[in-house]
CSV table of C-alpha atoms and ligand atoms in Angstrom, one decimal:
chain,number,residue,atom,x,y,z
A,1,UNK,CA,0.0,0.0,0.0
A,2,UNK,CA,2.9,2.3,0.6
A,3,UNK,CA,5.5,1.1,-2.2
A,4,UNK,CA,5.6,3.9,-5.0
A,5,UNK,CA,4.3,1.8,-8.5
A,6,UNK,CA,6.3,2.3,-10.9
A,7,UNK,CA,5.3,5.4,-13.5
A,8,UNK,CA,3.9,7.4,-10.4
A,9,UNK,CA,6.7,9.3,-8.9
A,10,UNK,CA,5.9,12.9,-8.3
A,11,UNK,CA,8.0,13.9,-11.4
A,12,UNK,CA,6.2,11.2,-13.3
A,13,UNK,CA,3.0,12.4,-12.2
A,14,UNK,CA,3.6,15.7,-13.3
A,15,UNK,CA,5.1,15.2,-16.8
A,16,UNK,CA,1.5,13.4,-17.3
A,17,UNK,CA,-0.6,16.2,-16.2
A,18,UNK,CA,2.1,18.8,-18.7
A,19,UNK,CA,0.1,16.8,-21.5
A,20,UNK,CA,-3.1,15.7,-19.9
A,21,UNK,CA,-4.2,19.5,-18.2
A,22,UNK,CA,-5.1,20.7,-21.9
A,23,UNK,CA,-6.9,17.6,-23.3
A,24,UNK,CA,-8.5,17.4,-20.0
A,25,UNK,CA,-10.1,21.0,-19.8
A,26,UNK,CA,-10.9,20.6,-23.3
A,27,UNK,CA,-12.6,17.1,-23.1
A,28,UNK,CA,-13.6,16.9,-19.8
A,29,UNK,CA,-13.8,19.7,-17.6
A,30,UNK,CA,-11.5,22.1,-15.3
A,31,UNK,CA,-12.8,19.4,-12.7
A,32,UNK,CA,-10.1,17.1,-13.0
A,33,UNK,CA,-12.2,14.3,-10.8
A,34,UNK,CA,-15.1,11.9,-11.5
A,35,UNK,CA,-18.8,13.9,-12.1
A,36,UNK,CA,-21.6,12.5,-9.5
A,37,UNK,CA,-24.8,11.3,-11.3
A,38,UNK,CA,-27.9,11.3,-8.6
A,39,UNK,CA,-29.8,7.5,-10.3
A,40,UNK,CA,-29.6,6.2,-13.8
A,41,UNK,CA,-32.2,8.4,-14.6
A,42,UNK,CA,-29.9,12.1,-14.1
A,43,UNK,CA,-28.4,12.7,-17.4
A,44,UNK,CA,-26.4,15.8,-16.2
A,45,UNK,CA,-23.6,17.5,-17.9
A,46,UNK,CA,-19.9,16.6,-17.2
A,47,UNK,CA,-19.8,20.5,-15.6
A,48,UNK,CA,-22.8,19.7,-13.4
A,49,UNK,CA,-22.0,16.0,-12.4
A,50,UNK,CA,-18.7,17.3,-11.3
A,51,UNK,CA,-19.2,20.9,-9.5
A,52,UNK,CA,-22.2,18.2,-7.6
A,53,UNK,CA,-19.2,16.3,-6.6
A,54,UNK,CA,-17.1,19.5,-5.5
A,55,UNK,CA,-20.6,20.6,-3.9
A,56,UNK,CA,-20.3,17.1,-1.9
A,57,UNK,CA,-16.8,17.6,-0.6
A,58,UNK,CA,-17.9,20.9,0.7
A,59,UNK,CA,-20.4,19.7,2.8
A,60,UNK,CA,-17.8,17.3,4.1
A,61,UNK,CA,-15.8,19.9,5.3
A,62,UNK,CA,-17.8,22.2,7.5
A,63,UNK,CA,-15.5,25.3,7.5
A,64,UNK,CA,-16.5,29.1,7.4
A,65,UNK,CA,-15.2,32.3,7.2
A,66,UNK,CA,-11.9,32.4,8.7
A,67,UNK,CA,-10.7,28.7,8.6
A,68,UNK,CA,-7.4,27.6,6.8
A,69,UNK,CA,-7.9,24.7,4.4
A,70,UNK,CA,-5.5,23.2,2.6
A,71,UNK,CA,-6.5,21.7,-0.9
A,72,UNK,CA,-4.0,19.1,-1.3
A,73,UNK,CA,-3.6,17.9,-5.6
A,74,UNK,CA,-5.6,21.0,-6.4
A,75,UNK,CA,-5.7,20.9,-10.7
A,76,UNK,CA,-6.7,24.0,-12.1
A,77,UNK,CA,-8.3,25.0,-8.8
A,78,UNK,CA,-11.8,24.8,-9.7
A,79,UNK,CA,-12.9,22.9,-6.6
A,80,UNK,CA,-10.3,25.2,-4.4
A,81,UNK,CA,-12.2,28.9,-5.7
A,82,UNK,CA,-15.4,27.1,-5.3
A,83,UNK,CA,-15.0,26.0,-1.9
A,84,UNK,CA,-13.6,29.2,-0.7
A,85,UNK,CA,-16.6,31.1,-2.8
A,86,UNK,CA,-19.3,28.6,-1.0
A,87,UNK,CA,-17.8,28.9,2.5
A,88,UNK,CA,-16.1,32.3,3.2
A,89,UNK,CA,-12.7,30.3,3.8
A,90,UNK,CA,-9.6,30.7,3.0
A,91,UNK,CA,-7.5,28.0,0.8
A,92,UNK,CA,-4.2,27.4,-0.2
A,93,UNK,CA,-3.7,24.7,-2.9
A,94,UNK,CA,-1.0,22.7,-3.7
A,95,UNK,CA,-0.1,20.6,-6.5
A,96,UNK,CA,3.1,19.0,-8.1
A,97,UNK,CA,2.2,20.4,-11.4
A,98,UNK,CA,3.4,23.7,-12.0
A,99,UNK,CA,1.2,24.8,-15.2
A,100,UNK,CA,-1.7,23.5,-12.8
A,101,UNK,CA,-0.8,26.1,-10.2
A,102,UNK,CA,0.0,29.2,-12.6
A,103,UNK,CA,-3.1,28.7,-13.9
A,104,UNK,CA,-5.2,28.1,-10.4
A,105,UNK,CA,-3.5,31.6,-9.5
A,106,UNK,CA,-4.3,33.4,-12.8
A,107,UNK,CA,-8.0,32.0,-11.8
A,108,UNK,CA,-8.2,33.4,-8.4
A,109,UNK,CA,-7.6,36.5,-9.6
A,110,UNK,CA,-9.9,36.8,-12.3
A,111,UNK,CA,-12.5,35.2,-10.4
A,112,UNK,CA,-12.0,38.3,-7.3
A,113,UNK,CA,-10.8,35.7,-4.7
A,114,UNK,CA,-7.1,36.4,-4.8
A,115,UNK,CA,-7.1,37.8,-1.3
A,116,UNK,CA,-8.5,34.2,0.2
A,117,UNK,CA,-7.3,31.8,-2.1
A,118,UNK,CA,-3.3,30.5,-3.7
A,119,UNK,CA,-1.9,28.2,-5.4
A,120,UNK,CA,1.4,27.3,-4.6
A,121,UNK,CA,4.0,23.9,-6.5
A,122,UNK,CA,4.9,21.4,-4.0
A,123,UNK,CA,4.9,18.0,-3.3
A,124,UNK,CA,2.2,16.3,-0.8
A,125,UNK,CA,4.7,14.0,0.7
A,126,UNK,CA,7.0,17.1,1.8
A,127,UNK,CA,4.4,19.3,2.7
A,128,UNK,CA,6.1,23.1,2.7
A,129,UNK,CA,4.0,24.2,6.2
A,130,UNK,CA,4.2,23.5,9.7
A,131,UNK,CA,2.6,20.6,12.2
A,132,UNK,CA,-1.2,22.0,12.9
A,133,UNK,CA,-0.9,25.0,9.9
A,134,UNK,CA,-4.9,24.1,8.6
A,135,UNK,CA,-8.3,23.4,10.2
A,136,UNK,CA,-9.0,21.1,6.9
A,137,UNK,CA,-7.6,19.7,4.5
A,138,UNK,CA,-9.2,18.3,0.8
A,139,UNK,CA,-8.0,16.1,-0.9
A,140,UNK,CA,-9.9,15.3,-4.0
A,141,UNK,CA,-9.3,12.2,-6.2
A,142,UNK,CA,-5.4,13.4,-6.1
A,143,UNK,CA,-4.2,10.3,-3.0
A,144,UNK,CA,-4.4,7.9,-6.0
A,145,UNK,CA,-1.2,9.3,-7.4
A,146,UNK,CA,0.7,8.9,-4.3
A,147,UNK,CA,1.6,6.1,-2.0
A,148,UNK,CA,-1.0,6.4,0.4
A,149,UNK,CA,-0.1,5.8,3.9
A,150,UNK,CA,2.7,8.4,3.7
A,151,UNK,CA,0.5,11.2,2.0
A,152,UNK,CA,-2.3,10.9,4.6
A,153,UNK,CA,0.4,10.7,7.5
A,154,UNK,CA,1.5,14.2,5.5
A,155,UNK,CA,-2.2,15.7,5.6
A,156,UNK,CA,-2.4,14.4,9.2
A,157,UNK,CA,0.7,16.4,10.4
A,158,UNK,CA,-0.4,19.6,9.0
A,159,UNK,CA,-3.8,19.7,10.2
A,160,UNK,CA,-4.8,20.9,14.1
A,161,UNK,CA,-5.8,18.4,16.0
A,162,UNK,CA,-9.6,17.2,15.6
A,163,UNK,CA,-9.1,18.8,12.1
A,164,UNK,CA,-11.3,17.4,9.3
A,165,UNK,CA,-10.1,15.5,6.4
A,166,UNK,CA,-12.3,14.8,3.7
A,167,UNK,CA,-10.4,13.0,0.7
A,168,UNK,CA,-12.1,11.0,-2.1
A,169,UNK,CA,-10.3,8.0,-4.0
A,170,UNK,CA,-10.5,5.4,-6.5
A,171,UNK,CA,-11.8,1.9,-5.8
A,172,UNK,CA,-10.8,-1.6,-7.2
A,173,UNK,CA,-14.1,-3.0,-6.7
A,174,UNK,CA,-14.0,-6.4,-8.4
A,175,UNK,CA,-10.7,-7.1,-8.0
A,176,UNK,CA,-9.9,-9.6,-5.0
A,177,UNK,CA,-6.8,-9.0,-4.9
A,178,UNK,CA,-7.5,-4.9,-4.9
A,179,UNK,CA,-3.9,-5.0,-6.8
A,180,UNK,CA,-4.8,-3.8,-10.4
A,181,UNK,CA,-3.9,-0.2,-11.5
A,182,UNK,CA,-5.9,2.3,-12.8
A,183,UNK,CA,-4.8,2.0,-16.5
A,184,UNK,CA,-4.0,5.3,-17.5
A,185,UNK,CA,-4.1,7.4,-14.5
A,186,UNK,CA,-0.7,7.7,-13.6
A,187,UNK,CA,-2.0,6.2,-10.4
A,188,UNK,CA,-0.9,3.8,-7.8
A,189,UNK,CA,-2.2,0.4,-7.4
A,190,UNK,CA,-6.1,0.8,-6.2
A,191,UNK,CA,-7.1,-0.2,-2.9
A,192,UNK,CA,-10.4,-1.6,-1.4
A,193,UNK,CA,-13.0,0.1,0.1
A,194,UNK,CA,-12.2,-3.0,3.2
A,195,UNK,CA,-8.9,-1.3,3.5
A,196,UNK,CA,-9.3,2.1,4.1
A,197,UNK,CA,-10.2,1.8,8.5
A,198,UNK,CA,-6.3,0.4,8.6
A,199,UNK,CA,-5.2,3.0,6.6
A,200,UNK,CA,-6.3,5.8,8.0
A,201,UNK,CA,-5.7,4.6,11.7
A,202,UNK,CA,-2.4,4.1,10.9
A,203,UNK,CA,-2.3,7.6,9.4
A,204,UNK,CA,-3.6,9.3,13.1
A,205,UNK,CA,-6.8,9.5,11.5
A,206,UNK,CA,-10.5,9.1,12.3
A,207,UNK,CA,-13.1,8.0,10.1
A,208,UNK,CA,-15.9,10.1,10.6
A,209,UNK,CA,-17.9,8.8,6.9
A,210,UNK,CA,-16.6,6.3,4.7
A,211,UNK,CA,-19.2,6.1,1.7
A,212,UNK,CA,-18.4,3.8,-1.5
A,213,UNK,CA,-20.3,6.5,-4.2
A,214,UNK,CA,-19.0,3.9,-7.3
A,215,UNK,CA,-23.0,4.0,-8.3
A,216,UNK,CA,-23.1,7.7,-8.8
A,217,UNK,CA,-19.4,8.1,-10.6
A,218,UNK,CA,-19.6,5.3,-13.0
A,219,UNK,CA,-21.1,7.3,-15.5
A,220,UNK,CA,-17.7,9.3,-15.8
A,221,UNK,CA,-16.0,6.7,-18.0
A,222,UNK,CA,-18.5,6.3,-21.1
A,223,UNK,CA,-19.1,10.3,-20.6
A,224,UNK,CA,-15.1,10.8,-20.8
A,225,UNK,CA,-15.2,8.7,-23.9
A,226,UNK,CA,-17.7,10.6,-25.5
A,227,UNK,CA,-15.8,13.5,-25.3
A,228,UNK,CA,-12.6,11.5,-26.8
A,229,UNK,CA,-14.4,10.5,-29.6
A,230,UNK,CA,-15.3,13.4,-30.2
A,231,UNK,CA,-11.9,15.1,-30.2
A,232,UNK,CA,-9.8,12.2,-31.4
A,233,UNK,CA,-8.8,14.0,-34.9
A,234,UNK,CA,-8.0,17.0,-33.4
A,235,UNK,CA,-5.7,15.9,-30.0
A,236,UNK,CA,-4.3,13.0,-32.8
A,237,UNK,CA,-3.0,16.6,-34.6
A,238,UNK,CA,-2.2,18.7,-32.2
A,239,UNK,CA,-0.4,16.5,-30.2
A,240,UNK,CA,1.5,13.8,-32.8
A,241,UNK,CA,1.6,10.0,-32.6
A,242,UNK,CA,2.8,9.9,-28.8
A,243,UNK,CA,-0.5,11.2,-28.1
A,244,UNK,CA,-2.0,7.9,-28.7
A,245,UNK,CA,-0.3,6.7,-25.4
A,246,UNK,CA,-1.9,9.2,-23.5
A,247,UNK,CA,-5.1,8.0,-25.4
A,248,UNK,CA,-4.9,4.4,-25.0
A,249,UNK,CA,-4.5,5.6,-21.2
A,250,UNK,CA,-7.4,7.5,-21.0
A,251,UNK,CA,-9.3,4.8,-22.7
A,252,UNK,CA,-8.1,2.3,-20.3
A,253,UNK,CA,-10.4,1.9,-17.9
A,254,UNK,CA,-13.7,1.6,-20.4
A,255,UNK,CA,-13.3,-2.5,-20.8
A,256,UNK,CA,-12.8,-2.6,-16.5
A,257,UNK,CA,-14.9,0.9,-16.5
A,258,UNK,CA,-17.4,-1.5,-14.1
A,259,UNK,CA,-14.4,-2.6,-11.3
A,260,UNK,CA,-13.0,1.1,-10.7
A,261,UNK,CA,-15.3,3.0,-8.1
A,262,UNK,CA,-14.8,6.0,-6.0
A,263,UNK,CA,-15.1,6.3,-2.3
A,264,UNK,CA,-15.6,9.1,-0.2
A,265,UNK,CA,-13.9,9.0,3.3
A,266,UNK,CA,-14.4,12.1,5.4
A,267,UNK,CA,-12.4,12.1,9.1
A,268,UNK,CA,-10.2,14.5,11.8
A,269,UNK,CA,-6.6,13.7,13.2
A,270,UNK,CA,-7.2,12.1,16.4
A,271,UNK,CA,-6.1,14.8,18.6
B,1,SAH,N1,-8.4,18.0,-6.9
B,1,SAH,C1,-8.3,18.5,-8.3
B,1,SAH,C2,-7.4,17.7,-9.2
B,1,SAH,C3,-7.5,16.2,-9.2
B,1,SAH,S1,-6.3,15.5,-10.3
B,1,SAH,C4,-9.7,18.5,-8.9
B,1,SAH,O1,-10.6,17.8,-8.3
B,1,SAH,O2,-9.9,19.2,-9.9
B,1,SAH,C5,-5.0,15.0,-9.2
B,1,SAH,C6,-4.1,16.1,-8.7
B,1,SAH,O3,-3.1,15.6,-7.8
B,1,SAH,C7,-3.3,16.9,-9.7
B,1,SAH,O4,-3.4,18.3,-9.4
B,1,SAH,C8,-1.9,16.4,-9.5
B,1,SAH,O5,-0.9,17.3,-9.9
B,1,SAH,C9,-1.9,16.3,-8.0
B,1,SAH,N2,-0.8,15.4,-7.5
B,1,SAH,C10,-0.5,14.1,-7.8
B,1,SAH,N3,0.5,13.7,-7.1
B,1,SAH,C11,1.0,14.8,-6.4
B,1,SAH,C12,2.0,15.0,-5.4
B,1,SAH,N4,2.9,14.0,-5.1
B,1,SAH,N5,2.1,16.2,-4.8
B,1,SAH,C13,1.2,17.2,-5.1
B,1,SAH,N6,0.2,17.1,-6.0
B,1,SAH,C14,0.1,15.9,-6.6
């Protein structure tokens, strides 16, 4: 659970994200995580499936006016200027991706929220602030690139005691042995929903709510593909034949779409 998979060092990660952050605003969404569909009946867009999601997280994280929360694998910052819009508190966002975080600043300040709200590079294993700097911490489908046990021991650290962590992450939910990757993610192995009460005690941390939500993401795969089908041509051209790795990745998970999930686990750092 806490050996680094091959293909999913920091630097790895972030190479990934130099290509994937375009062809993922442009064929997904400035969400960079899974959209959540209410029943089989909501046919919402990708932008409303995933700010629902963000809307979720928020709830998880019952800050106000005045709290520090630290958004930890931040993308673009959508989540981060929403959160902070929503609640009144203030967030700094961190991701190992630096186009990520020159363009999550450049969207603070367009968006009026510069005063409450940066973006700064860094890795979440080496966090750059002090033991007990936030009264939160999100961490939104980002803990799949990272080994995990060390990350949350990271978010633990930097968070006061009692603190809440809310985090979401992906599932292997077919697999027995929980040990497949997800294809094209740049992630690590996936874990089980079973496995997450050891990994967070051994992190310091308290499960508050630990909710498998794979019914209401598994629509994200066969939307994502609609968008790649859409754009195949044009990402094919503008980004040359090595593209079609990156395709192949993001197709990956389509055939297994079924066995990845998503869960939800909200908690605090035992004080
Ligand atoms: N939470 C954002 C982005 C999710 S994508 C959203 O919901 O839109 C995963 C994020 O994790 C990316 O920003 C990626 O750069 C970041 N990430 C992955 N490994 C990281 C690491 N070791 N340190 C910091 N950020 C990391």
């Amino acid at each position: 659970m806490t050996t680094q998979t091959p293909g999913t060092t920091p630097a790895e990660v972030s190479d990934f994200y130099d290509v994937y952050n375009s062809l993922l605003r442009k064929y997904w969404d400035d969400n960079f995580h899974f959209g959540y569909w209410q029943d089989e009946a909501d046919d919402s867009s990708i932008a409303v499936a995933t700010d629902r999601f963000t809307d979720i997280m928020i709830s998880k994280l019952p800050v106000g006016p005045g709290a520090r929360v630290l958004d930890v694998g931040c993308g673009i910052g959508k989540p981060a200027l929403r959160l902070a819009q929503q609640t009144g508190a203030t967030v700094v966002g961190i991701s190992i991706n630096q186009q990520q975080i020159d363009e999550g600043n450049a969207r603070a300040v367009a968006e009026g929220l510069a005063d409450r709200v940066s973006f700064q590079q860094a890795n979440a294993l080496e966090l750059p602030f002090e033991d007990g700097s936030f009264d939160a911490v999100l961490a939104f489908e980002s803990i799949c690139h990272m080994p995990r046990l060390p990350a949350l021991k990271e978010m633990s650290r930097v968070l006061v005691p009692g603190g809440r962590i809310a985090l979401t992450d992906l599932i292997k939910i077919e697999d027995p042995d929980g040990t497949a990757a997800a294809a094209g993610f740049q992630s690590q192995a996936l874990v089980r929903y079973s496995d997450y009460p050891a990994l967070t005690a051994a992190a310091g941390v308290e499960i508050d709510e630990l909710i498998d939500v794979s019914a209401h993401t598994k629509r994200t795969y066969a939307a994502m593909a609609e968008g790649i089908s859409r754009g195949t041509d044009e990402i094919v051209e503008k980004f040359g034949p090595g593209v079609v790795n990156v395709l192949q990745a993001v197709a990956a998970p389509l055939g297994p779409a079924a066995s990845v999930g998503c869960l939800i686990m909200a908690g605090h750092r035992a004080a």
